[in-house]
XYZ file of C-alpha atoms in Angstrom:
514
model
C 0.140 -0.128 -0.143
C 1.229 3.313 -0.836
C 2.066 6.446 1.373
C -1.313 8.275 -0.035
C -3.421 5.384 0.277
C -2.001 4.842 4.084
C -2.703 8.937 4.598
C -6.117 9.108 3.185
C -7.966 7.550 5.004
C -6.838 10.685 8.183
C -7.698 12.784 5.349
C -11.033 12.025 5.136
C -12.547 11.660 8.401
C -13.934 15.101 8.899
C -14.735 15.112 5.139
C -18.623 14.464 3.866
C -19.314 10.764 2.833
C -21.669 8.975 0.829
C -22.853 6.693 3.190
C -22.609 6.656 6.859
C -20.865 3.056 8.233
C -23.734 2.445 10.337
C -25.932 2.721 6.546
C -24.131 0.477 4.878
C -24.969 -3.292 3.967
C -22.980 -5.556 5.559
C -21.349 -8.411 3.151
C -18.264 -9.953 5.032
C -20.150 -11.231 7.995
C -21.958 -14.227 5.654
C -18.488 -16.055 5.982
C -16.483 -15.068 9.043
C -13.858 -17.492 7.499
C -13.166 -15.633 4.493
C -11.057 -13.306 5.031
C -8.891 -16.051 6.485
C -9.090 -17.827 3.962
C -8.442 -15.337 0.982
C -6.853 -12.332 3.319
C -4.153 -12.334 1.023
C -3.910 -8.192 0.761
C -1.487 -8.857 -2.741
C -3.386 -11.085 -4.747
C -6.035 -13.399 -2.970
C -9.022 -14.168 -5.266
C -12.153 -14.108 -4.936
C -14.389 -16.211 -2.801
C -16.922 -18.651 -5.172
C -20.050 -17.622 -6.295
C -22.702 -17.171 -3.910
C -26.374 -16.087 -4.456
C -27.183 -15.028 -1.273
C -23.766 -12.461 -1.646
C -25.543 -11.302 -5.392
C -29.163 -10.663 -3.406
C -26.895 -8.779 -1.276
C -25.286 -6.852 -3.664
C -27.967 -6.330 -5.740
C -29.817 -3.006 -5.720
C -27.477 -0.107 -6.971
C -27.382 -1.572 -10.306
C -31.457 -1.326 -10.609
C -31.454 1.925 -9.389
C -29.164 3.539 -11.834
C -30.685 1.651 -14.615
C -33.832 4.040 -13.775
C -32.056 6.920 -15.448
C -32.148 4.327 -18.817
C -35.965 4.510 -18.278
C -36.850 8.322 -17.748
C -39.932 10.270 -19.500
C -36.856 11.465 -21.985
C -35.886 8.257 -22.960
C -39.012 6.932 -23.674
C -39.690 9.746 -25.486
C -37.511 8.870 -27.706
C -38.248 5.643 -27.651
C -41.357 6.222 -29.147
C -40.399 9.209 -31.611
C -37.477 6.548 -32.909
C -40.647 3.629 -33.366
C -42.863 5.963 -34.984
C -40.514 7.124 -37.751
C -37.949 4.905 -38.282
C -39.889 1.768 -37.451
C -37.618 -0.960 -36.065
C -34.654 -0.379 -38.141
C -33.140 1.512 -34.394
C -33.172 -1.224 -32.485
C -29.916 -2.510 -33.276
C -28.877 0.849 -32.124
C -30.687 0.881 -29.082
C -28.848 -2.243 -27.807
C -25.397 -1.352 -28.721
C -26.504 2.188 -26.918
C -27.134 0.662 -23.712
C -23.995 -1.844 -23.996
C -21.950 1.219 -24.298
C -24.031 3.105 -21.222
C -22.897 -0.604 -19.374
C -19.355 -0.262 -19.855
C -19.218 3.912 -18.970
C -21.547 2.501 -15.870
C -19.387 0.068 -14.694
C -16.346 2.419 -14.934
C -18.373 4.297 -12.466
C -18.910 1.008 -10.071
C -15.050 0.078 -10.250
C -13.599 3.984 -9.264
C -15.881 4.208 -6.000
C -15.452 0.541 -5.181
C -11.974 0.455 -5.194
C -10.917 4.180 -4.431
C -14.313 4.246 -1.438
C -14.766 7.591 -2.703
C -16.926 8.678 -5.087
C -17.214 10.731 -8.545
C -17.932 14.119 -7.348
C -15.226 14.099 -4.413
C -12.238 12.610 -6.376
C -13.471 15.407 -8.736
C -12.903 17.989 -5.824
C -9.595 16.467 -4.955
C -7.626 16.591 -8.098
C -9.138 19.656 -9.933
C -8.044 23.295 -9.117
C -10.648 25.224 -7.807
C -11.979 27.071 -10.912
C -11.770 24.018 -12.883
C -13.878 22.151 -9.968
C -16.259 24.559 -9.621
C -17.311 24.719 -13.620
C -17.703 21.085 -13.387
C -20.038 21.173 -10.631
C -22.406 23.853 -12.228
C -22.012 21.773 -15.105
C -23.239 18.594 -13.186
C -25.906 20.619 -11.562
C -27.167 22.379 -14.847
C -27.455 18.546 -16.088
C -29.532 17.179 -13.643
C -31.530 20.651 -13.521
C -32.061 19.569 -17.319
C -32.916 15.820 -16.579
C -35.488 16.516 -13.796
C -37.731 18.773 -15.637
C -38.122 15.928 -18.210
C -38.605 13.611 -15.440
C -41.034 16.300 -13.663
C -42.774 17.347 -16.525
C -43.040 13.532 -17.669
C -44.945 12.780 -13.991
C -46.918 15.837 -14.762
C -48.170 14.466 -17.831
C -49.440 11.005 -16.371
C -50.912 12.532 -13.725
C -52.743 15.061 -16.129
C -54.273 11.866 -18.285
C -54.736 9.687 -14.998
C -56.985 12.432 -13.661
C -59.113 13.061 -16.995
C -57.368 16.543 -17.349
C -58.543 17.779 -13.798
C -55.288 18.173 -12.182
C -53.279 20.579 -14.607
C -49.504 20.006 -15.268
C -48.329 22.568 -12.724
C -50.590 21.085 -10.271
C -48.799 17.359 -11.731
C -45.212 19.411 -10.670
C -46.297 20.357 -6.742
C -47.438 16.785 -6.374
C -44.175 15.253 -8.345
C -41.893 17.819 -6.138
C -43.201 15.886 -3.019
C -41.074 12.899 -3.663
C -37.998 14.299 -2.117
C -40.104 13.884 1.231
C -41.019 9.804 0.458
C -36.978 9.772 -0.644
C -36.490 10.899 2.886
C -38.771 8.970 4.687
C -37.891 5.927 2.805
C -34.342 6.288 3.880
C -34.938 6.506 6.806
C -35.366 2.346 6.600
C -32.500 2.185 5.139
C -31.175 2.009 1.822
C -33.153 -1.955 0.874
C -36.253 -0.622 1.395
C -35.506 1.943 -0.904
C -34.189 -0.257 -3.127
C -37.704 -2.256 -2.508
C -39.313 0.590 -3.217
C -37.430 0.969 -6.604
C -37.619 -2.701 -7.722
C -41.108 -2.283 -7.113
C -41.276 0.753 -10.009
C -39.160 -0.983 -11.925
C -41.439 -3.843 -11.652
C -44.836 -1.490 -12.987
C -43.015 -0.200 -15.799
C -41.915 -3.483 -17.088
C -45.793 -5.090 -16.546
C -47.312 -1.951 -18.042
C -45.032 -1.452 -21.470
C -45.239 -5.520 -21.818
C -48.951 -5.195 -21.366
C -49.476 -2.389 -24.231
C -46.972 -5.022 -26.367
C -49.187 -7.978 -25.787
C -51.974 -5.855 -27.146
C -50.354 -3.783 -30.066
C -48.831 -7.417 -31.170
C -45.687 -5.946 -32.884
C -44.279 -8.297 -35.451
C -41.296 -10.581 -33.911
C -39.740 -11.158 -37.095
C -39.010 -7.403 -37.769
C -38.475 -7.221 -34.313
C -35.161 -9.347 -34.631
C -34.120 -8.270 -37.574
C -33.729 -4.348 -36.229
C -31.854 -5.944 -33.632
C -29.296 -7.766 -35.631
C -29.148 -5.502 -39.245
C -28.186 -2.377 -38.880
C -29.721 0.393 -40.808
C -29.277 4.028 -40.769
C -30.927 6.813 -42.989
C -31.112 10.275 -43.691
C -34.369 10.275 -42.138
C -33.949 8.907 -39.083
C -30.354 10.367 -38.308
C -31.860 12.681 -35.375
C -33.268 9.334 -34.291
C -30.832 7.909 -34.213
C -28.788 10.040 -31.978
C -31.650 10.957 -29.833
C -31.180 7.300 -28.780
C -27.343 7.504 -27.895
C -27.755 11.103 -26.556
C -30.160 9.062 -23.983
C -28.748 6.384 -22.805
C -25.587 8.841 -21.150
C -27.014 11.085 -18.282
C -23.852 12.744 -17.001
C -25.580 12.827 -13.264
C -25.960 8.671 -13.618
C -22.422 8.733 -14.451
C -21.737 10.700 -10.493
C -24.570 8.757 -8.715
C -23.362 5.569 -9.770
C -19.837 5.705 -7.761
C -21.838 6.890 -5.094
C -24.668 4.021 -4.807
C -21.887 1.213 -4.730
C -20.548 2.712 -1.512
C -23.765 1.244 0.054
C -22.443 -2.238 0.814
C -19.263 -2.656 3.871
C -16.779 -3.357 1.461
C -13.134 -2.850 2.986
C -10.831 -1.104 0.064
C -7.855 -2.524 1.190
C -8.858 -6.110 0.621
C -8.335 -6.803 -2.394
C -10.274 -9.694 -2.935
C -13.224 -8.043 -1.238
C -13.020 -5.052 -3.446
C -12.852 -8.194 -6.870
C -15.237 -9.535 -5.249
C -17.765 -6.696 -4.914
C -16.852 -5.699 -8.982
C -17.785 -9.284 -10.159
C -21.074 -9.078 -8.152
C -21.864 -5.392 -9.120
C -20.931 -6.567 -12.819
C -23.349 -9.203 -13.011
C -26.195 -7.062 -11.234
C -24.925 -4.303 -13.605
C -25.379 -6.019 -16.973
C -28.844 -8.027 -15.067
C -30.514 -4.133 -14.967
C -29.390 -2.731 -17.944
C -30.789 -5.733 -19.667
C -33.783 -5.368 -18.206
C -33.796 -1.952 -18.625
C -33.349 -2.424 -22.717
C -36.380 -5.044 -22.784
C -38.576 -2.192 -21.218
C -37.209 0.302 -24.238
C -37.496 -2.434 -26.766
C -41.137 -2.945 -25.633
C -41.546 1.051 -26.161
C -40.337 1.785 -29.318
C -42.341 -1.512 -31.265
C -45.408 -0.540 -29.600
C -44.755 2.300 -31.176
C -43.645 1.145 -34.644
C -46.027 -1.576 -35.459
C -49.077 1.668 -34.689
C -47.834 4.482 -36.533
C -45.074 3.839 -38.765
C -45.312 5.006 -41.986
C -48.629 6.958 -40.472
C -49.320 10.791 -41.301
C -49.172 11.248 -38.090
C -45.677 9.932 -37.101
C -43.737 12.845 -37.157
C -46.663 14.605 -34.544
C -46.203 11.620 -31.792
C -44.601 13.020 -28.761
C -44.673 12.318 -24.769
C -47.860 14.503 -24.251
C -49.805 13.161 -27.081
C -48.487 9.348 -27.213
C -51.390 7.987 -25.045
C -54.352 10.139 -26.756
C -52.739 8.637 -30.203
C -52.809 5.079 -28.660
C -56.379 5.177 -27.355
C -58.028 6.522 -30.608
C -56.233 3.660 -32.789
C -56.698 0.618 -30.093
C -60.205 1.477 -28.384
C -60.833 1.323 -24.592
C -61.453 -2.156 -23.238
C -61.520 -2.790 -19.077
C -57.580 -1.803 -19.369
C -58.193 1.680 -21.681
C -54.310 1.787 -23.037
C -53.880 5.067 -22.278
C -54.291 4.779 -18.605
C -51.744 2.149 -19.028
C -49.430 3.925 -21.090
C -50.083 6.783 -18.493
C -49.185 4.024 -15.189
C -45.699 3.161 -17.337
C -44.725 6.892 -17.323
C -45.642 7.828 -13.924
C -43.678 5.523 -12.607
C -40.817 6.125 -14.946
C -41.477 9.989 -13.600
C -41.128 9.350 -9.794
C -38.767 6.695 -10.291
C -36.331 8.825 -12.400
C -37.061 12.242 -10.425
C -36.274 10.467 -6.899
C -32.489 8.937 -8.357
C -32.035 12.087 -9.736
C -32.603 14.089 -5.821
C -30.295 11.076 -4.584
C -28.078 12.060 -7.488
C -28.403 16.100 -6.398
C -27.308 15.108 -3.230
C -23.880 13.285 -4.037
C -23.214 16.311 -6.320
C -23.435 18.797 -3.973
C -21.822 17.086 -1.187
C -18.860 15.742 -2.928
C -17.825 19.187 -4.884
C -18.139 20.971 -2.162
C -17.958 19.160 1.032
C -20.874 20.107 2.245
C -21.831 18.907 6.073
C -25.594 19.450 6.514
C -28.727 17.518 7.367
C -29.698 15.774 4.776
C -33.024 16.588 4.871
C -31.982 20.044 4.085
C -29.534 18.999 1.165
C -32.164 17.339 -0.795
C -34.791 20.459 -0.307
C -32.382 22.618 -2.266
C -31.176 20.019 -5.008
C -35.237 19.638 -5.141
C -35.647 23.377 -5.373
C -33.510 23.723 -7.749
C -35.219 21.691 -10.500
C -38.645 22.345 -8.847
C -38.501 26.066 -9.807
C -38.038 26.240 -13.710
C -40.225 22.717 -13.895
C -43.182 24.879 -12.337
C -42.664 27.639 -14.817
C -42.068 25.437 -17.486
C -45.462 23.632 -16.661
C -47.322 27.462 -16.394
C -45.790 28.741 -19.656
C -46.151 25.466 -22.152
C -49.430 22.974 -20.180
C -51.345 24.160 -23.248
C -48.985 22.854 -26.263
C -47.803 19.495 -26.762
C -45.616 20.862 -29.596
C -44.218 23.488 -27.262
C -43.365 20.503 -24.860
C -41.676 18.801 -27.717
C -39.573 21.495 -29.242
C -38.985 22.152 -25.167
C -37.826 18.843 -24.706
C -35.041 18.797 -27.444
C -33.432 22.008 -26.183
C -33.129 19.773 -22.948
C -31.217 16.933 -25.281
C -29.335 19.225 -26.308
C -28.347 20.399 -22.435
C -27.772 16.796 -21.883
C -25.791 16.929 -24.578
C -23.460 19.452 -23.563
C -22.813 17.739 -19.970
C -21.594 14.677 -20.796
C -17.503 15.351 -21.351
C -17.755 16.841 -17.898
C -18.758 13.720 -16.537
C -17.387 10.957 -19.075
C -13.257 12.505 -19.149
C -12.740 13.231 -15.933
C -13.999 9.350 -14.944
C -11.814 8.401 -17.854
C -8.702 9.927 -16.802
C -9.070 8.778 -12.732
C -9.943 5.205 -13.404
C -7.114 4.939 -15.632
C -4.350 6.577 -12.633
C -2.850 4.277 -10.663
C -2.294 6.657 -8.435
C -5.404 6.762 -7.776
C -7.143 3.146 -8.656
C -3.116 1.292 -7.769
C -3.726 -2.156 -9.181
C -7.692 -1.922 -10.388
C -6.703 1.300 -12.838
C -8.501 -0.356 -16.350
C -5.614 -1.901 -18.451
C -4.595 0.092 -21.703
C -6.824 -2.288 -24.099
C -9.605 -1.158 -21.912
C -8.704 2.515 -22.071
C -8.165 2.413 -25.507
C -11.850 0.955 -26.183
C -13.066 3.469 -23.209
C -11.773 6.113 -24.926
C -13.313 4.969 -28.234
C -16.299 4.810 -26.988
C -16.092 8.649 -25.171
C -14.971 9.757 -28.291
C -17.661 8.653 -30.162
C -20.719 9.534 -27.668
C -19.376 12.768 -27.544
C -18.811 13.208 -31.295
C -22.393 12.208 -31.578
C -23.731 14.386 -29.557
C -21.457 17.186 -30.837
C -23.282 16.565 -34.129
C -26.809 16.761 -32.177
C -25.249 20.449 -30.529
C -24.019 21.436 -34.126
C -27.433 20.667 -36.200
C -29.989 21.974 -33.139
C -27.676 25.506 -32.780
C -26.713 25.259 -36.680
C -31.103 26.210 -36.832
C -31.440 28.396 -33.924
C -28.374 30.795 -34.025
C -29.455 32.086 -37.343
C -28.886 35.920 -36.705
C -25.570 37.691 -35.815
C -26.957 38.604 -32.869
C -27.191 34.696 -31.975
C -24.162 33.459 -33.486
C -21.455 35.355 -32.014
C -22.288 34.037 -28.523
C -23.301 30.263 -30.115
C -19.254 30.342 -31.365
C -17.831 32.271 -28.043
C -19.383 29.548 -25.723
C -18.247 26.445 -28.741
C -14.694 28.193 -28.527
C -14.553 28.373 -24.802
C -16.127 24.503 -24.216
C -13.409 22.941 -26.641
C -11.305 24.596 -24.557
C -11.933 22.933 -21.687
C -13.267 20.191 -22.836
C -9.276 19.831 -24.576
C -8.297 20.372 -21.083
C -9.703 17.774 -18.831
C -8.383 15.775 -20.881
C -5.117 17.199 -20.627
C -5.096 16.254 -16.439
C -5.387 12.815 -17.566
C -2.140 12.623 -19.037
C 0.012 14.606 -16.227
C 0.369 14.192 -12.477
C -1.599 16.290 -10.255
C 0.781 17.716 -7.512
C 0.014 15.580 -4.652
C 0.137 13.044 -7.014
C 3.619 13.346 -7.581
C 4.183 14.164 -4.358
C 3.021 10.521 -3.336
C 5.184 9.141 -5.979
C 8.291 10.958 -4.613
C 7.771 9.597 -0.885
C 6.795 6.229 -2.101
C 9.939 5.666 -4.279
C 12.177 7.443 -1.927
C 10.559 5.179 1.214
C 11.370 1.633 -1.319
C 15.128 3.000 -1.645
C 15.051 3.051 1.785
C 14.309 -0.005 2.745
């Protein structure tokens, strides 16, 4: 163990932590003899696979997967299905695989270091840079929250037959932070159980719609296995990839994995945790992929090739389904609304969770959780309320707003992904759990691809928006500053920070003395 690793716990004792020791789920206590059998700190093998341990590690991956099922993703799914049919399912599958890679790296960072991404950014970057990263993370979170809260409010409006206006639905959804605080008092496992129920609700609702509309199994299989892309569907393709990587979710997963009691000083325990988290995250995103496929194929079967395909959005999708398939004992309009409500409620609660970790990690704030939850919730609810009051009467304006919010997410992606890749590639931080050169290469290629695709979305959007000189000048200035900051973040991954250099020199001197 390096000098830095031994000193770090002393430095962290007075700092904000993701979870207190009493809040964590105990893993080691399952078999007290394991420490003696596998406790070779330098290279001990992981204990044998245990279903009981997998169950205890199950939870963080499913909370993380909520971001793959939020209302923004559902709108991207339905638009892809209505406009592109079954042809983009292959891209949805590969985009989910890319998302899995990024989230596994986030989990690896959290388990191996015992710190989450926001905390490490606070340590690794100078004050001005980490403040920019914090502001960008908060903006990304607010943008995602607006989509999620508006999605819930739309569902509440549908279920109330229009009696509850959009702004009132926003107020109702805002109360979820109190639900979150209530559940958190009963332990992390109770909170995870609630999310499992919400995911199951989504799965059942959209599976019921899949069964009622009966999409073509053959076309689904062809769409998943045969890559196909045309100029008409490029916007939907970019939307699918852009919705998969959510900046706040990268921060969130690195903190969630610390809810289990894993001693980072015991190498075999870290290896074991990474194994179970990898299995759990893969299973969680497999479930999210299936749910997204349900939504895409329902709208592909129902509206692909029709005159209204280009006009369908989250706000009017249920009504179009109702007009096509009618009522029945369980009207499809209400089944759709139940699924959207489950997606919106679950994602807004995880957004509150992510906001706590982001604010606490970057600023090292010491305050009660309910105070921090109210602050993070207020930051999102106030702009969302304004949106609800302004856009309540126009579905097309809501769809346009959603495009702006998707661009906002695209802008933020480098500010989460690049620091993550730099940190997990740094041996001074990760020790022996630093990712290997091949994984580094693949990860950077994937990150470059995602950033380039989202860059295309930004260029396409702003080229249409900035048609006057008054708008063009600030857009160009923003673009230059943006590119320079991204290059700065990349350069930080190629050099030692001052404390790392000192630590390296200390370790070298200690080895020479021995």
